[in-house]
Amino acid sequence: MKAMVLKEISATEKEPLEMEDLPKPAPGPKEVLVKVSACGVCHTELDEIEGRIQPKLPIVLGHEVVGRVEGFGSGATKFNVGDRVGIAWIHSACGTCHFCRGGNENLCLEFKGTGCHANGGYAQYTVVSEDFAFPIPERFSDSEAAPLLCAGAIGYRDLVLSGVKKDQILGLFGFGASAHIVIQVAKHWGCEVFVFTRSQEHRTLAKRLGASWTGVPDDQPPRKLHCAIDFTPVGETVPRALRVLEKGGRLVLAVIRKRDPIPPLDYAEHLWDEREIKSVANITRKDLQDFLPLAAEIPIIPEVQDFPLEEANKALVLLKQGKIQGAGVLRMAH
Ligand SMILES: [Zn+2]
Ligand SMILES: [Zn+2]
């Protein structure tokens, strides 16, 4: 099978993924073999390529995988051949540690990430435990479904953890793939949304998707934010967001790693009055099970830009430059 493989940590601009011919993977016990049709590109891949999070090397990246079940390992019974499934960042969790038992399998001591600790979807085929494959609602095309699996589902987790309620003001810092899905869920819940981004194109998209105010990150919004989500890799966004956060408000940090340090915070200006900061790590199966049907019901139809698998490097560079409108998705030819 064709796969785009990362062999060493590198700058994304050096286009380090190499097209290789790998053996088609064989599904192990309780695993399914998935013929991949689409795989989203995600900021987490930039973190892996550039070494801010450490993948097992060599690795096939990609954790927004959509395809059809083509084969089974022993004891796999949940799906039929031809079923359309998605695979997300959570590739496996132990099921027995205190985090797993408490419903926080995203924090599992043995958490494994798709396309990080196990080969992912930048390839024609992949394998996954049937317990970590999710049915894709009919109404989405393969490309549309891909960003729902990470940008969408993690955005949903960010939104839930922000604690935002109906009629409250939610601030979004950065307006990429995840934020443009989050705004649609937040509007569905009856929240008001303010969007802060440097990109004029992204501000226009935000307005179209229902933002009642948009500006650049340093702008003063007309009212303070009850909750905010920071999708940017920029450390400085943290004090900027805290400065416009209402008393008792919570700022959720959605990225796995910041590209640069968070500047020193001033306790009185940024944190006093019960302001909170919370990071979001990984994702649970429940997030996906809750979000995918909700996305179909609203419905959320992500904006996508397709690239052939061979152009994975180009898609990643454009992602890093913030030049993809909505979500980038790799398409596999078979
Ligand atoms: Zn992702
Ligand atoms: Zn566990």
PDB file of C-alpha atoms in Angstrom, residues 107-255:
ATOM      1  CA  LEU A 107      -5.774  10.619  30.547  1.00  0.00           C
ATOM      2  CA  CYS A 108      -5.033   6.844  30.573  1.00  0.00           C
ATOM      3  CA  LEU A 109      -1.550   5.933  31.734  1.00  0.00           C
ATOM      4  CA  GLU A 110      -1.176   3.825  28.568  1.00  0.00           C
ATOM      5  CA  PHE A 111      -3.003   6.145  26.155  1.00  0.00           C
ATOM      6  CA  LYS A 112      -1.971   5.533  22.549  1.00  0.00           C
ATOM      7  CA  GLY A 113      -2.549   8.104  19.824  1.00  0.00           C
ATOM      8  CA  THR A 114      -3.416   7.187  16.236  1.00  0.00           C
ATOM      9  CA  GLY A 115      -0.661   8.289  13.866  1.00  0.00           C
ATOM     10  CA  CYS A 116       1.666   8.814  16.849  1.00  0.00           C
ATOM     11  CA  HIS A 117       2.077   5.568  18.793  1.00  0.00           C
ATOM     12  CA  ALA A 118       0.388   3.461  16.093  1.00  0.00           C
ATOM     13  CA  ASN A 119       0.269   3.970  12.331  1.00  0.00           C
ATOM     14  CA  GLY A 120      -2.543   6.244  11.188  1.00  0.00           C
ATOM     15  CA  GLY A 121      -4.384   7.311   8.083  1.00  0.00           C
ATOM     16  CA  TYR A 122      -1.862   8.932   5.721  1.00  0.00           C
ATOM     17  CA  ALA A 123      -2.040   5.615   3.866  1.00  0.00           C
ATOM     18  CA  GLN A 124      -4.333   3.446   1.770  1.00  0.00           C
ATOM     19  CA  TYR A 125      -4.998   1.047   4.679  1.00  0.00           C
ATOM     20  CA  THR A 126      -4.823   1.005   8.459  1.00  0.00           C
ATOM     21  CA  VAL A 127      -5.895  -1.217  11.365  1.00  0.00           C
ATOM     22  CA  VAL A 128      -7.611  -0.361  14.633  1.00  0.00           C
ATOM     23  CA  SER A 129      -9.411  -2.130  17.478  1.00  0.00           C
ATOM     24  CA  GLU A 130     -13.111  -2.419  16.661  1.00  0.00           C
ATOM     25  CA  ASP A 131     -13.795  -0.730  20.025  1.00  0.00           C
ATOM     26  CA  PHE A 132     -12.056   2.424  18.760  1.00  0.00           C
ATOM     27  CA  ALA A 133     -13.790   2.663  15.358  1.00  0.00           C
ATOM     28  CA  PHE A 134     -16.902   4.834  15.083  1.00  0.00           C
ATOM     29  CA  PRO A 135     -19.820   4.621  12.636  1.00  0.00           C
ATOM     30  CA  ILE A 136     -20.004   7.722  10.433  1.00  0.00           C
ATOM     31  CA  PRO A 137     -23.487   9.272  10.016  1.00  0.00           C
ATOM     32  CA  GLU A 138     -24.891   8.991   6.490  1.00  0.00           C
ATOM     33  CA  ARG A 139     -25.217  12.674   5.775  1.00  0.00           C
ATOM     34  CA  PHE A 140     -21.487  13.375   5.654  1.00  0.00           C
ATOM     35  CA  SER A 141     -19.221  12.734   2.700  1.00  0.00           C
ATOM     36  CA  ASP A 142     -15.898  11.053   3.534  1.00  0.00           C
ATOM     37  CA  SER A 143     -14.057  14.380   3.312  1.00  0.00           C
ATOM     38  CA  GLU A 144     -16.629  16.170   5.455  1.00  0.00           C
ATOM     39  CA  ALA A 145     -16.502  13.449   8.104  1.00  0.00           C
ATOM     40  CA  ALA A 146     -12.696  13.513   8.480  1.00  0.00           C
ATOM     41  CA  PRO A 147     -12.348  16.845  10.341  1.00  0.00           C
ATOM     42  CA  LEU A 148     -15.282  15.937  12.582  1.00  0.00           C
ATOM     43  CA  LEU A 149     -13.139  13.174  14.082  1.00  0.00           C
ATOM     44  CA  CYS A 150     -10.523  15.515  15.574  1.00  0.00           C
ATOM     45  CA  ALA A 151     -11.115  19.185  14.930  1.00  0.00           C
ATOM     46  CA  GLY A 152     -14.793  18.561  15.545  1.00  0.00           C
ATOM     47  CA  ALA A 153     -14.803  16.106  18.421  1.00  0.00           C
ATOM     48  CA  ILE A 154     -11.946  17.755  20.316  1.00  0.00           C
ATOM     49  CA  GLY A 155     -13.556  21.138  19.690  1.00  0.00           C
ATOM     50  CA  TYR A 156     -16.715  19.682  21.188  1.00  0.00           C
ATOM     51  CA  ARG A 157     -14.705  18.525  24.221  1.00  0.00           C
ATOM     52  CA  ASP A 158     -13.155  22.032  24.496  1.00  0.00           C
ATOM     53  CA  LEU A 159     -16.621  23.535  24.394  1.00  0.00           C
ATOM     54  CA  VAL A 160     -18.005  21.167  27.048  1.00  0.00           C
ATOM     55  CA  LEU A 161     -14.991  21.802  29.297  1.00  0.00           C
ATOM     56  CA  SER A 162     -15.324  25.583  28.848  1.00  0.00           C
ATOM     57  CA  GLY A 163     -18.608  25.279  30.763  1.00  0.00           C
ATOM     58  CA  VAL A 164     -20.298  27.820  28.487  1.00  0.00           C
ATOM     59  CA  LYS A 165     -24.065  28.097  28.891  1.00  0.00           C
ATOM     60  CA  LYS A 166     -26.953  29.354  26.767  1.00  0.00           C
ATOM     61  CA  ASP A 167     -26.971  33.146  26.310  1.00  0.00           C
ATOM     62  CA  GLN A 168     -23.363  33.482  27.497  1.00  0.00           C
ATOM     63  CA  ILE A 169     -20.566  34.981  25.444  1.00  0.00           C
ATOM     64  CA  LEU A 170     -17.919  32.585  24.161  1.00  0.00           C
ATOM     65  CA  GLY A 171     -14.632  33.944  22.778  1.00  0.00           C
ATOM     66  CA  LEU A 172     -12.666  31.943  20.201  1.00  0.00           C
ATOM     67  CA  PHE A 173      -9.001  32.815  19.659  1.00  0.00           C
ATOM     68  CA  GLY A 174      -7.851  31.512  16.292  1.00  0.00           C
ATOM     69  CA  PHE A 175     -10.342  30.326  13.716  1.00  0.00           C
ATOM     70  CA  GLY A 176      -9.086  27.188  12.031  1.00  0.00           C
ATOM     71  CA  ALA A 177     -10.703  23.818  11.503  1.00  0.00           C
ATOM     72  CA  SER A 178     -11.691  23.220  15.123  1.00  0.00           C
ATOM     73  CA  ALA A 179     -13.048  26.710  15.843  1.00  0.00           C
ATOM     74  CA  HIS A 180     -15.195  26.803  12.749  1.00  0.00           C
ATOM     75  CA  ILE A 181     -16.959  23.665  13.991  1.00  0.00           C
ATOM     76  CA  VAL A 182     -17.131  24.872  17.611  1.00  0.00           C
ATOM     77  CA  ILE A 183     -18.920  28.075  16.591  1.00  0.00           C
ATOM     78  CA  GLN A 184     -21.680  26.046  14.955  1.00  0.00           C
ATOM     79  CA  VAL A 185     -22.270  23.931  18.078  1.00  0.00           C
ATOM     80  CA  ALA A 186     -22.118  27.034  20.312  1.00  0.00           C
ATOM     81  CA  LYS A 187     -24.694  28.830  18.154  1.00  0.00           C
ATOM     82  CA  HIS A 188     -26.862  25.697  18.257  1.00  0.00           C
ATOM     83  CA  TRP A 189     -26.688  25.884  22.071  1.00  0.00           C
ATOM     84  CA  GLY A 190     -27.774  29.530  22.036  1.00  0.00           C
ATOM     85  CA  CYS A 191     -24.430  31.159  22.894  1.00  0.00           C
ATOM     86  CA  GLU A 192     -23.122  34.420  21.501  1.00  0.00           C
ATOM     87  CA  VAL A 193     -19.696  34.047  19.869  1.00  0.00           C
ATOM     88  CA  PHE A 194     -16.855  36.570  19.481  1.00  0.00           C
ATOM     89  CA  VAL A 195     -13.927  35.553  17.258  1.00  0.00           C
ATOM     90  CA  PHE A 196     -10.354  36.880  17.503  1.00  0.00           C
ATOM     91  CA  THR A 197      -8.053  36.149  14.574  1.00  0.00           C
ATOM     92  CA  ARG A 198      -5.464  37.954  12.484  1.00  0.00           C
ATOM     93  CA  SER A 199      -6.758  36.462   9.248  1.00  0.00           C
ATOM     94  CA  GLN A 200      -9.275  38.604   7.361  1.00  0.00           C
ATOM     95  CA  GLU A 201     -10.472  35.475   5.531  1.00  0.00           C
ATOM     96  CA  HIS A 202     -11.080  33.692   8.819  1.00  0.00           C
ATOM     97  CA  ARG A 203     -12.959  36.720  10.220  1.00  0.00           C
ATOM     98  CA  THR A 204     -15.197  36.691   7.155  1.00  0.00           C
ATOM     99  CA  LEU A 205     -15.870  32.970   7.589  1.00  0.00           C
ATOM    100  CA  ALA A 206     -16.573  33.540  11.298  1.00  0.00           C
ATOM    101  CA  LYS A 207     -19.179  36.201  10.469  1.00  0.00           C
ATOM    102  CA  ARG A 208     -20.788  33.898   7.938  1.00  0.00           C
ATOM    103  CA  LEU A 209     -20.990  31.144  10.579  1.00  0.00           C
ATOM    104  CA  GLY A 210     -22.697  33.423  13.086  1.00  0.00           C
ATOM    105  CA  ALA A 211     -20.047  35.356  15.048  1.00  0.00           C
ATOM    106  CA  SER A 212     -21.661  38.540  16.392  1.00  0.00           C
ATOM    107  CA  TRP A 213     -18.281  40.298  16.650  1.00  0.00           C
ATOM    108  CA  THR A 214     -14.839  39.649  15.127  1.00  0.00           C
ATOM    109  CA  GLY A 215     -11.500  41.319  15.628  1.00  0.00           C
ATOM    110  CA  VAL A 216      -7.746  40.792  15.907  1.00  0.00           C
ATOM    111  CA  PRO A 217      -6.353  39.271  19.125  1.00  0.00           C
ATOM    112  CA  ASP A 218      -5.435  42.660  20.671  1.00  0.00           C
ATOM    113  CA  ASP A 219      -8.853  44.226  20.070  1.00  0.00           C
ATOM    114  CA  GLN A 220     -11.166  45.100  22.929  1.00  0.00           C
ATOM    115  CA  PRO A 221     -14.475  43.263  22.371  1.00  0.00           C
ATOM    116  CA  PRO A 222     -17.742  45.134  23.136  1.00  0.00           C
ATOM    117  CA  ARG A 223     -18.349  42.945  26.213  1.00  0.00           C
ATOM    118  CA  LYS A 224     -16.259  40.594  28.343  1.00  0.00           C
ATOM    119  CA  LEU A 225     -16.203  36.863  27.635  1.00  0.00           C
ATOM    120  CA  HIS A 226     -17.831  34.364  29.976  1.00  0.00           C
ATOM    121  CA  CYS A 227     -15.675  31.605  28.515  1.00  0.00           C
ATOM    122  CA  ALA A 228     -12.916  31.474  25.953  1.00  0.00           C
ATOM    123  CA  ILE A 229     -11.105  28.832  23.945  1.00  0.00           C
ATOM    124  CA  ASP A 230      -7.566  29.449  22.709  1.00  0.00           C
ATOM    125  CA  PHE A 231      -6.821  27.451  19.550  1.00  0.00           C
ATOM    126  CA  THR A 232      -3.595  29.293  18.737  1.00  0.00           C
ATOM    127  CA  PRO A 233      -0.053  27.941  19.121  1.00  0.00           C
ATOM    128  CA  VAL A 234       1.009  31.431  20.284  1.00  0.00           C
ATOM    129  CA  GLY A 235       1.937  31.858  23.968  1.00  0.00           C
ATOM    130  CA  GLU A 236       0.877  35.520  24.035  1.00  0.00           C
ATOM    131  CA  THR A 237      -2.734  34.624  23.366  1.00  0.00           C
ATOM    132  CA  VAL A 238      -3.088  33.440  26.976  1.00  0.00           C
ATOM    133  CA  PRO A 239      -2.699  36.867  28.684  1.00  0.00           C
ATOM    134  CA  ARG A 240      -4.633  38.501  25.823  1.00  0.00           C
ATOM    135  CA  ALA A 241      -7.584  36.193  26.399  1.00  0.00           C
ATOM    136  CA  LEU A 242      -7.427  36.492  30.196  1.00  0.00           C
ATOM    137  CA  ARG A 243      -7.508  40.290  29.927  1.00  0.00           C
ATOM    138  CA  VAL A 244     -10.947  40.189  28.285  1.00  0.00           C
ATOM    139  CA  LEU A 245     -12.338  37.306  30.340  1.00  0.00           C
ATOM    140  CA  GLU A 246     -15.220  38.064  32.705  1.00  0.00           C
ATOM    141  CA  LYS A 247     -14.826  37.421  36.457  1.00  0.00           C
ATOM    142  CA  GLY A 248     -15.222  33.732  37.211  1.00  0.00           C
ATOM    143  CA  GLY A 249     -14.626  32.927  33.532  1.00  0.00           C
ATOM    144  CA  ARG A 250     -12.660  29.991  32.213  1.00  0.00           C
ATOM    145  CA  LEU A 251     -10.062  29.940  29.457  1.00  0.00           C
ATOM    146  CA  VAL A 252      -9.587  26.565  27.768  1.00  0.00           C
ATOM    147  CA  LEU A 253      -6.285  25.892  26.008  1.00  0.00           C
ATOM    148  CA  ALA A 254      -7.024  23.651  23.060  1.00  0.00           C
ATOM    149  CA  VAL A 255      -3.563  23.009  21.631  1.00  0.00           C
TER     150      VAL A 255
END
